[in-house]
Short mmCIF file of C-alpha atoms and ligand atoms in Angstrom, two decimals:
data_model
loop_
_atom_site.label_atom_id
_atom_site.label_comp_id
_atom_site.label_asym_id
_atom_site.label_seq_id
_atom_site.Cartn_x
_atom_site.Cartn_y
_atom_site.Cartn_z
CA MET A 1 -29.56 -14.95 -55.85
CA THR A 2 -27.72 -18.06 -56.77
CA GLY A 3 -25.53 -18.91 -53.44
CA THR A 4 -23.17 -16.92 -50.98
CA VAL A 5 -19.62 -16.38 -50.97
CA ALA A 6 -16.99 -15.16 -49.12
CA VAL A 7 -13.96 -13.20 -50.17
CA ILE A 8 -11.03 -12.59 -48.05
CA GLY A 9 -9.19 -9.41 -48.75
CA GLY A 10 -10.03 -5.89 -50.37
CA GLY A 11 -7.25 -5.26 -53.17
CA ILE A 12 -7.69 -5.38 -56.98
CA GLN A 13 -8.13 -9.17 -56.80
CA GLY A 14 -10.61 -9.27 -54.11
CA THR A 15 -12.31 -6.15 -55.26
CA LEU A 16 -12.79 -7.38 -58.63
CA CYS A 17 -14.07 -11.11 -58.02
CA ALA A 18 -16.55 -10.02 -55.36
CA LEU A 19 -17.80 -7.40 -58.10
CA ALA A 20 -17.75 -10.31 -60.66
CA CYS A 21 -19.30 -12.79 -58.67
CA SER A 22 -22.19 -10.29 -57.92
CA ALA A 23 -22.51 -9.67 -61.15
CA ALA A 24 -23.01 -13.50 -61.94
CA GLY A 25 -25.70 -13.02 -59.28
CA TRP A 26 -24.17 -14.38 -55.86
CA ARG A 27 -24.28 -12.70 -52.93
CA VAL A 28 -20.76 -11.90 -52.00
CA THR A 29 -19.18 -10.93 -48.10
CA LEU A 30 -15.58 -9.17 -49.01
CA PHE A 31 -13.60 -9.36 -45.52
CA GLU A 32 -10.51 -7.08 -45.05
CA ARG A 33 -8.47 -6.84 -41.60
CA LYS A 34 -7.90 -3.38 -42.42
CA PRO A 35 -9.67 -0.30 -41.40
CA GLU A 36 -10.37 0.34 -45.15
CA LEU A 37 -10.20 -1.36 -48.95
CA TRP A 38 -7.26 -1.03 -50.82
CA GLN A 39 -4.45 -0.43 -48.42
CA GLY A 40 -2.54 -3.31 -49.40
CA ALA A 41 0.17 -3.92 -52.29
CA SER A 42 -2.76 -2.78 -54.90
CA ALA A 43 -2.54 0.66 -53.95
CA ASN A 44 1.03 0.79 -53.50
CA ASN A 45 3.11 0.34 -56.86
CA GLU A 46 4.13 1.97 -59.62
CA GLY A 47 1.27 0.67 -62.34
CA LYS A 48 2.68 -0.93 -65.13
CA ILE A 49 0.50 -3.23 -66.99
CA HIS A 50 3.26 -5.84 -67.36
CA LEU A 51 3.71 -7.37 -70.48
CA GLY A 52 6.90 -9.19 -70.33
CA PHE A 53 9.41 -6.52 -71.37
CA THR A 54 10.91 -6.69 -67.50
CA TYR A 55 11.37 -10.39 -67.69
CA GLY A 56 14.25 -10.79 -69.72
CA LEU A 57 16.09 -12.60 -67.25
CA ASP A 58 13.58 -15.88 -67.83
CA LYS A 59 15.29 -17.50 -70.42
CA SER A 60 12.67 -19.99 -70.77
CA GLY A 61 10.85 -17.41 -72.06
CA GLU A 62 7.47 -18.27 -70.23
CA THR A 63 6.83 -15.46 -67.91
CA GLN A 64 6.96 -12.95 -71.03
CA ALA A 65 4.38 -15.12 -73.31
CA ARG A 66 2.33 -15.35 -69.89
CA LEU A 67 2.24 -11.52 -68.88
CA ALA A 68 1.81 -10.84 -72.71
CA GLU A 69 -1.03 -12.99 -72.58
CA LEU A 70 -2.65 -11.70 -69.44
CA GLY A 71 -1.09 -8.22 -69.04
CA GLY A 72 -2.87 -7.48 -73.34
CA ARG A 73 -6.14 -8.54 -71.71
CA PHE A 74 -5.93 -6.19 -68.99
CA GLU A 75 -8.15 -3.55 -70.10
CA ASP A 76 -10.79 -5.29 -71.61
CA ALA A 77 -10.91 -7.83 -68.67
CA LEU A 78 -11.26 -4.69 -66.19
CA THR A 79 -13.71 -3.02 -68.26
CA ALA A 80 -15.86 -5.99 -68.45
CA ILE A 81 -16.42 -5.95 -64.63
CA LEU A 82 -16.22 -2.48 -64.13
CA GLY A 83 -17.68 -0.67 -67.00
CA PRO A 84 -15.79 1.84 -68.96
CA LEU A 85 -12.43 3.75 -66.97
CA PRO A 86 -11.99 6.86 -66.33
CA ALA A 87 -9.74 8.66 -68.62
CA GLU A 88 -7.24 9.51 -66.05
CA ILE A 89 -6.46 6.05 -64.80
CA VAL A 90 -3.80 6.01 -67.46
CA VAL A 91 -0.69 7.46 -66.87
CA ALA A 92 1.30 6.62 -70.54
CA ARG A 93 0.95 4.49 -73.10
CA ARG A 94 5.11 4.28 -73.79
CA VAL A 95 7.53 2.96 -71.33
CA ILE A 96 11.73 3.56 -71.68
CA TYR A 97 13.98 0.64 -70.60
CA ALA A 98 17.32 2.29 -69.80
CA ARG A 99 19.47 -0.73 -69.44
CA HIS A 100 22.65 0.45 -67.01
CA ALA A 101 26.40 -0.75 -67.41
CA SER A 102 26.40 -3.37 -65.48
CA SER A 103 23.37 -4.88 -66.76
CA ALA A 104 22.97 -8.47 -66.36
CA LEU A 105 21.78 -8.90 -70.09
CA GLU A 106 23.88 -7.35 -73.24
CA ALA A 107 22.44 -4.61 -75.27
CA GLU A 108 21.64 -7.09 -78.50
CA ALA A 109 20.16 -9.30 -75.78
CA THR A 110 18.13 -6.96 -74.68
CA GLN A 111 16.74 -5.79 -77.85
CA ALA A 112 16.01 -9.50 -79.05
CA HIS A 113 14.16 -9.76 -75.70
CA LEU A 114 11.99 -6.28 -75.94
CA GLU A 115 11.44 -7.04 -79.59
CA SER A 116 10.09 -10.99 -78.85
CA THR A 117 7.83 -9.37 -75.98
CA ALA A 118 6.51 -6.43 -78.48
CA GLY A 119 5.91 -9.64 -81.27
CA MET A 120 3.55 -11.41 -78.73
CA ILE A 121 1.47 -8.49 -78.50
CA GLY A 122 1.68 -8.09 -82.10
CA VAL A 123 3.66 -4.99 -82.76
CA ALA A 124 6.97 -6.41 -83.16
CA ALA A 125 8.30 -2.92 -84.78
CA ALA A 126 6.62 -0.56 -82.03
CA VAL A 127 9.96 -1.12 -80.49
CA ARG A 128 12.33 2.27 -80.63
CA ARG A 129 16.16 2.11 -79.69
CA VAL A 130 16.58 5.93 -78.19
CA PRO A 131 18.93 7.59 -80.54
CA LEU A 132 22.46 8.34 -79.00
CA PRO A 133 21.98 12.06 -78.74
CA GLU A 134 18.55 11.89 -77.59
CA LEU A 135 20.34 9.11 -75.13
CA ARG A 136 22.87 10.70 -73.72
CA ALA A 137 20.75 13.98 -73.13
CA LEU A 138 18.32 11.99 -71.17
CA PHE A 139 20.85 9.81 -69.41
CA SER A 140 24.21 9.84 -67.76
CA ASP A 141 26.97 7.31 -69.46
CA GLN A 142 25.72 4.77 -67.02
CA ILE A 143 22.95 4.10 -69.20
CA THR A 144 24.30 2.50 -72.24
CA ASP A 145 21.45 2.18 -74.26
CA ALA A 146 17.37 2.55 -73.93
CA TRP A 147 14.85 1.52 -75.93
CA GLU A 148 11.00 3.17 -75.72
CA VAL A 149 8.53 0.49 -75.90
CA PRO A 150 4.98 0.13 -75.81
CA GLU A 151 3.55 -0.52 -72.58
CA THR A 152 0.50 1.27 -70.26
CA THR A 153 1.41 2.23 -66.97
CA ILE A 154 -1.72 3.18 -64.60
CA GLU A 155 -2.51 5.30 -61.71
CA PRO A 156 -3.32 2.94 -59.30
CA THR A 157 -4.90 5.08 -56.55
CA VAL A 158 -7.32 6.23 -59.49
CA LEU A 159 -8.39 2.74 -60.49
CA GLY A 160 -8.90 1.86 -56.33
CA GLU A 161 -11.14 5.09 -56.29
CA ALA A 162 -12.91 3.78 -59.45
CA ILE A 163 -13.38 0.14 -57.66
CA LEU A 164 -14.66 1.52 -54.23
CA ALA A 165 -16.78 3.84 -56.03
CA ARG A 166 -18.33 0.71 -57.74
CA LEU A 167 -18.36 -1.34 -54.61
CA GLY A 168 -20.31 1.71 -52.89
CA ARG A 169 -23.57 0.92 -55.49
CA GLU A 170 -23.43 -2.73 -55.04
CA THR A 171 -26.36 -3.94 -53.12
CA ASN A 172 -25.08 -7.69 -53.03
CA ILE A 173 -22.10 -6.98 -51.88
CA ASP A 174 -21.41 -6.65 -48.00
CA ILE A 175 -17.99 -5.18 -47.02
CA VAL A 176 -16.33 -6.29 -43.43
CA THR A 177 -13.54 -4.43 -42.64
CA ASN A 178 -11.57 -4.75 -39.36
CA ALA A 179 -11.76 -8.51 -40.26
CA ASP A 180 -8.77 -10.48 -39.28
CA VAL A 181 -9.37 -13.97 -40.80
CA ALA A 182 -7.72 -17.04 -39.11
CA GLU A 183 -8.73 -20.19 -41.27
CA LEU A 184 -11.14 -21.23 -43.60
CA CYS A 185 -13.00 -24.38 -43.42
CA GLN A 186 -13.82 -26.71 -46.23
CA ASP A 187 -17.50 -26.30 -45.18
CA GLY A 188 -17.06 -23.06 -45.92
CA THR A 189 -16.40 -21.68 -42.84
CA VAL A 190 -14.72 -18.40 -41.84
CA TRP A 191 -12.88 -17.68 -38.66
CA ASP A 192 -11.34 -14.63 -37.36
CA VAL A 193 -8.34 -14.96 -34.94
CA GLY A 194 -10.49 -14.09 -32.20
CA GLY A 195 -12.08 -17.76 -32.76
CA ARG A 196 -15.10 -15.72 -33.82
CA GLN A 197 -17.41 -17.50 -36.74
CA LEU A 198 -17.41 -15.25 -39.46
CA GLY A 199 -19.83 -16.94 -41.39
CA GLN A 200 -20.73 -19.92 -43.59
CA PHE A 201 -20.42 -19.88 -47.02
CA ASP A 202 -20.85 -21.96 -50.35
CA ARG A 203 -17.62 -20.54 -51.71
CA VAL A 204 -14.76 -19.00 -50.54
CA LEU A 205 -11.80 -17.28 -52.43
CA ASN A 206 -8.42 -16.56 -50.86
CA CYS A 207 -7.47 -13.32 -51.92
CA ALA A 208 -5.52 -12.41 -49.11
CA TRP A 209 -2.07 -11.98 -51.50
CA ASP A 210 0.73 -11.53 -48.11
CA GLY A 211 -1.68 -13.27 -46.32
CA LEU A 212 -2.86 -16.37 -48.90
CA ALA A 213 -0.55 -19.06 -47.66
CA GLN A 214 -1.48 -18.53 -44.02
CA LEU A 215 -4.96 -19.18 -44.86
CA CYS A 216 -4.67 -22.36 -47.39
CA GLY A 217 -1.44 -23.76 -45.48
CA GLY A 218 0.92 -23.51 -48.54
CA GLY A 219 3.62 -21.19 -49.34
CA ALA A 220 6.56 -23.32 -49.41
CA GLY A 221 8.78 -21.95 -52.03
CA PHE A 222 7.46 -18.79 -52.05
CA CYS A 223 8.98 -15.86 -50.81
CA LEU A 224 7.98 -12.10 -49.60
CA ARG A 225 9.50 -9.37 -50.28
CA GLY A 226 8.63 -6.08 -48.75
CA LYS A 227 9.46 -2.86 -51.50
CA ALA A 228 9.18 1.04 -51.07
CA GLY A 229 8.22 3.39 -53.61
CA PHE A 230 8.05 7.41 -52.90
CA ILE A 231 5.70 10.00 -54.47
CA ALA A 232 7.74 13.09 -54.69
CA ARG A 233 7.91 16.16 -56.66
CA VAL A 234 10.67 17.19 -59.64
CA ARG A 235 12.54 20.45 -59.07
CA SER A 236 13.36 20.02 -62.55
CA PRO A 237 11.79 19.32 -65.90
CA GLY A 238 12.38 14.69 -65.63
CA PRO A 239 11.62 12.41 -68.31
CA THR A 240 8.08 12.51 -69.91
CA LEU A 241 7.85 8.98 -69.77
CA PRO A 242 8.11 6.32 -67.38
CA VAL A 243 12.15 4.96 -67.39
CA THR A 244 12.64 1.74 -66.00
CA PHE A 245 16.06 0.53 -65.04
CA CYS A 246 16.37 -2.85 -66.35
CA PHE A 247 18.22 -6.14 -65.70
CA GLY A 248 20.80 -4.90 -63.52
CA PRO A 249 20.09 -1.86 -61.06
CA PHE A 250 16.53 -1.61 -60.54
CA GLY A 251 14.88 1.28 -60.57
CA ASP A 252 11.37 3.51 -61.62
CA PHE A 253 11.16 6.72 -62.38
CA VAL A 254 7.29 7.76 -63.36
CA PRO A 255 6.07 11.20 -64.20
CA LEU A 256 2.60 11.49 -62.59
CA GLY A 257 1.43 14.89 -64.18
CA GLY A 258 2.56 18.08 -62.80
CA ASP A 259 5.70 18.05 -60.92
CA ARG A 260 4.68 14.90 -59.07
CA CYS A 261 6.55 11.85 -60.16
CA TYR A 262 6.60 8.46 -58.78
CA VAL A 263 10.53 7.30 -57.91
CA SER A 264 12.08 3.73 -56.41
CA TRP A 265 15.25 2.36 -56.44
CA TYR A 266 16.79 -1.24 -55.58
CA PRO A 267 17.97 -2.21 -53.23
CA ALA A 268 17.57 0.59 -51.23
CA CYS A 269 13.69 0.42 -51.19
CA LEU A 270 13.86 -3.35 -50.39
CA MET A 271 12.49 -3.47 -46.99
CA GLY A 272 12.89 -6.83 -46.24
CA PHE A 273 12.47 -10.26 -47.70
CA THR A 274 11.71 -13.72 -46.44
CA THR A 275 10.42 -17.26 -46.55
CA ASP A 276 8.36 -17.58 -43.78
CA LEU A 277 4.96 -16.90 -44.61
CA SER A 278 3.13 -17.77 -41.81
CA ALA A 279 2.64 -14.79 -39.75
CA GLY A 280 0.63 -13.59 -43.03
CA SER A 281 0.09 -9.70 -43.38
CA ARG A 282 1.60 -9.29 -39.98
CA TRP A 283 5.18 -9.85 -41.93
CA PHE A 284 4.85 -6.66 -43.78
CA ASP A 285 3.33 -4.41 -40.78
CA ARG A 286 6.16 -5.38 -38.03
CA LEU A 287 8.72 -4.41 -41.38
CA ALA A 288 7.15 -0.94 -42.34
CA ALA A 289 7.10 -0.13 -38.40
CA GLY A 290 10.92 -0.60 -38.40
CA PHE A 291 11.94 0.39 -41.54
CA ASP A 292 13.80 3.96 -42.44
CA PHE A 293 12.10 5.34 -45.42
CA ALA A 294 13.82 8.69 -45.00
CA ALA A 295 17.17 6.77 -45.41
CA ALA A 296 15.87 4.81 -48.75
CA TYR A 297 14.53 8.09 -50.24
CA ARG A 298 17.97 9.68 -49.95
CA LEU A 299 19.24 7.00 -51.58
CA THR A 300 17.11 6.36 -54.09
CA ARG A 301 17.19 10.65 -54.92
CA ARG A 302 21.27 10.24 -55.09
CA ARG A 303 21.04 7.12 -57.48
CA LEU A 304 18.41 8.31 -59.89
CA ALA A 305 19.85 11.85 -59.76
CA GLU A 306 22.96 10.05 -61.12
CA LEU A 307 20.97 8.19 -63.86
CA ILE A 308 18.76 10.37 -65.12
CA ARG A 309 20.16 13.83 -66.08
CA GLY A 310 19.24 16.90 -64.77
CA LEU A 311 17.12 14.82 -62.36
CA GLU A 312 16.38 16.78 -58.86
CA LEU A 313 13.80 15.40 -56.77
CA ASP A 314 12.75 17.68 -53.65
CA GLU A 315 14.68 16.77 -50.27
CA GLN A 316 11.89 15.41 -48.77
CA TYR A 317 9.21 12.90 -50.79
CA GLU A 318 5.76 13.73 -50.35
CA ARG A 319 4.35 9.68 -49.43
CA VAL A 320 5.80 6.54 -49.19
CA ARG A 321 3.63 4.20 -51.62
CA ALA A 322 5.22 0.79 -49.91
CA GLY A 323 3.81 -3.13 -50.19
CA PRO A 324 4.57 -6.67 -49.92
CA ILE A 325 5.34 -8.50 -52.97
CA LEU A 326 4.45 -12.37 -52.97
CA ALA A 327 6.79 -14.67 -55.52
CA ALA A 328 7.86 -18.00 -55.58
CA GLY A 329 11.43 -18.13 -55.19
CA SER A 330 13.93 -18.44 -52.17
CA THR A 331 16.45 -15.52 -53.05
CA ASP A 332 16.24 -12.13 -54.23
CA ILE A 333 16.35 -10.89 -57.78
CA TYR A 334 20.49 -10.64 -57.68
CA ASP A 335 20.35 -14.22 -57.69
CA LEU A 336 20.59 -14.99 -61.94
CA GLU A 337 19.01 -17.88 -61.03
CA SER A 338 16.09 -16.81 -58.60
CA ARG A 339 12.39 -17.94 -59.36
CA LEU A 340 12.13 -14.02 -58.85
CA HIS A 341 12.48 -13.90 -62.36
CA ARG A 342 10.00 -16.36 -63.64
CA ARG A 343 6.72 -15.42 -62.93
CA THR A 344 4.60 -18.13 -63.77
CA ALA A 345 3.55 -19.68 -60.58
CA ILE A 346 0.38 -17.44 -60.38
CA GLY A 347 -3.30 -18.28 -61.22
CA LEU A 348 -6.73 -19.82 -59.13
CA ASP A 349 -5.87 -23.47 -57.37
CA ALA A 350 -8.90 -24.66 -56.16
CA HIS A 351 -9.77 -27.32 -53.57
CA GLY A 352 -13.34 -28.31 -52.78
CA ARG A 353 -15.10 -25.31 -51.88
CA ILE A 354 -12.22 -22.49 -51.78
CA ALA A 355 -10.19 -21.46 -54.72
CA THR A 356 -6.62 -18.91 -53.60
CA ILE A 357 -5.98 -16.79 -56.30
CA ASN A 358 -2.40 -15.21 -56.62
CA PRO A 359 -2.02 -12.80 -59.53
CA GLY A 360 1.33 -12.31 -58.98
CA LYS A 361 0.98 -9.25 -60.47
CA LEU A 362 -1.63 -6.26 -60.76
CA THR A 363 -1.96 -6.65 -64.27
CA THR A 364 -3.39 -9.86 -64.01
CA ALA A 365 -5.94 -9.69 -61.75
CA PRO A 366 -8.89 -8.59 -63.66
CA TRP A 367 -8.47 -11.85 -65.73
CA TRP A 368 -8.23 -14.06 -62.65
CA ALA A 369 -11.38 -12.49 -61.30
CA SER A 370 -13.53 -13.07 -64.41
CA LYS A 371 -12.12 -16.97 -64.00
CA ALA A 372 -12.62 -17.30 -60.37
CA ALA A 373 -16.53 -16.28 -61.05
CA ARG A 374 -16.71 -18.77 -63.99
CA TRP A 375 -15.41 -21.46 -61.22
CA ILE A 376 -17.72 -20.40 -59.00
CA GLN A 377 -20.82 -20.73 -61.68
CA ASP A 378 -19.57 -24.02 -62.78
CA GLN A 379 -19.48 -25.18 -59.47
CA GLY A 380 -23.02 -24.12 -58.35
CA PRO A 381 -24.20 -23.67 -54.81
CA SER A 382 -22.74 -26.19 -52.57
CA SER A 383 -25.48 -28.74 -51.69
CA ALA A 384 -24.66 -29.00 -48.24
C1 FAD B 401 6.46 -1.76 -54.02
C2 FAD B 401 5.30 -2.87 -55.15
C3 FAD B 401 5.32 -2.43 -56.69
C4 FAD B 401 4.83 -3.03 -57.44
N1 FAD B 401 4.47 -3.03 -58.71
C5 FAD B 401 3.78 -3.43 -59.57
C6 FAD B 401 3.43 -3.17 -61.32
O1 FAD B 401 4.13 -2.04 -61.64
N2 FAD B 401 2.91 -3.58 -61.90
C7 FAD B 401 1.89 -5.04 -61.45
O2 FAD B 401 1.29 -5.42 -62.12
N3 FAD B 401 2.23 -5.08 -60.31
C8 FAD B 401 3.45 -4.68 -59.13
N4 FAD B 401 3.26 -5.24 -57.78
C9 FAD B 401 2.38 -6.36 -57.35
C10 FAD B 401 1.02 -6.27 -57.61
O3 FAD B 401 1.07 -4.64 -56.64
C11 FAD B 401 -0.14 -6.92 -56.80
O4 FAD B 401 0.02 -8.42 -58.17
C12 FAD B 401 -1.14 -6.61 -56.43
O5 FAD B 401 -1.18 -5.45 -55.94
C13 FAD B 401 -1.66 -7.98 -55.81
O6 FAD B 401 -3.38 -8.21 -55.30
P1 FAD B 401 -4.08 -8.36 -54.43
O7 FAD B 401 -5.69 -7.62 -54.19
O8 FAD B 401 -3.86 -9.83 -54.14
O9 FAD B 401 -2.95 -7.91 -52.78
P2 FAD B 401 -3.19 -7.07 -51.75
O10 FAD B 401 -3.28 -5.38 -52.42
O11 FAD B 401 -2.22 -6.25 -51.32
O12 FAD B 401 -4.92 -6.98 -51.12
C14 FAD B 401 -4.56 -7.99 -50.75
C15 FAD B 401 -5.58 -7.66 -49.47
O13 FAD B 401 -5.97 -9.37 -48.32
C16 FAD B 401 -5.52 -8.50 -47.04
N5 FAD B 401 -5.53 -9.49 -46.23
C17 FAD B 401 -4.05 -10.26 -46.11
N6 FAD B 401 -4.38 -11.18 -45.10
C18 FAD B 401 -5.72 -10.79 -44.38
C19 FAD B 401 -6.40 -12.02 -43.58
N7 FAD B 401 -5.76 -12.57 -42.84
N8 FAD B 401 -7.79 -11.24 -43.27
C20 FAD B 401 -8.20 -10.57 -44.21
N9 FAD B 401 -7.59 -9.45 -44.78
C21 FAD B 401 -6.33 -10.10 -45.32
C22 FAD B 401 -4.51 -7.29 -46.89
O14 FAD B 401 -4.99 -6.49 -45.92
C23 FAD B 401 -4.49 -6.93 -48.22
O15 FAD B 401 -5.83 -5.61 -48.31
C24 FAD B 401 3.84 -4.38 -56.98
C25 FAD B 401 4.16 -4.34 -55.92
C26 FAD B 401 4.86 -3.67 -54.84
C27 FAD B 401 4.22 -3.92 -53.23
#
């Protein structure tokens, strides 16, 4: 055995780091504040493997380039840690980007952005502008243009099940749930909120997402948004491909097979926004406890029915999928200058024995997990 590693956070980032470090021969202890793993953002999103198509409002092109690079590696990096992926993980290989009449990006600029993104992954010709008759059959007049692009959507709960099954077979990983970590010390000691020492480790990986800043003492320039989505049933046949409404009114419709779908509409599904990250995960817990999910679903259902021709969702949703989103920025996405449109402040930040990992997106987590395992190997066990 090479040495010991503590991983804080049982979402995609923490669980994949635990597996990658264990494969490299380290003894891992994975701490999670909730009673079970995979209850945070990783289980509660629409599963888009971002390649940068969504980030047309970062005029520098840096977000697009970063996500094209890391999103393009998602499946290979994930397979390298997890082994062959279950086929049911993939929901769709193409996505429709639909442009609303009030979009902040003109149609030609949108097309140019989508084509240059596809060009970055070597498939510029794979962007298909939806012809007018097809556009009118799919959407109301509020949608002026749409494009079909090559972007994968996964089912995050299937990914979670595969990761948890794999963790269950690992003998080098101890999982400690209900462990609310309060402090990480440079000597490798991990403390919980009750002042109890949870152990001392050679290396510590902070993968706590909404709890990241609370544990590393940072967070300046970052914000948290709480965002809801819903699993619902469609009464009418909806679009067969996932649809993203982009660059203005934001929303998602993801068909999940059978009559089930994921839906979200912004700002109805914006649960809250804060630049004070000191409460960690407690901020989102409090937000979720006071949020009117039924009202958010009603508005989402109505708005999507106005945009997608003939779409009729059940009056009640089946399940809520809501979670916190960590990003750089101090204003929301309606501010065109918001740094939320620029998702480049991500990655691994190491100081002494502790590395903090902000994946920014689900999409980049497998890549950062292998980077973290390499960082740990390069450092070797501590001499203290
Ligand atoms: C509504 C929504 C839609 C999204 N859509 C997409 C998308 O389509 N594509 C995409 O790539 N990304 C998307 N994202 C972002 C993506 O979900 C996150 O980037 C990713 O899941 C982060 O993974 P994580 O493991 O860091 O966080 P999490 O899955 O949240 O895991 C962090 C874990 O740390 C635990 N924790 C926190 N503080 C402590 C503490 N003090 N002690 C112990 N444990 C602690 C939490 O309980 C949690 O389980 C979306 C997010 C949301 C909320």
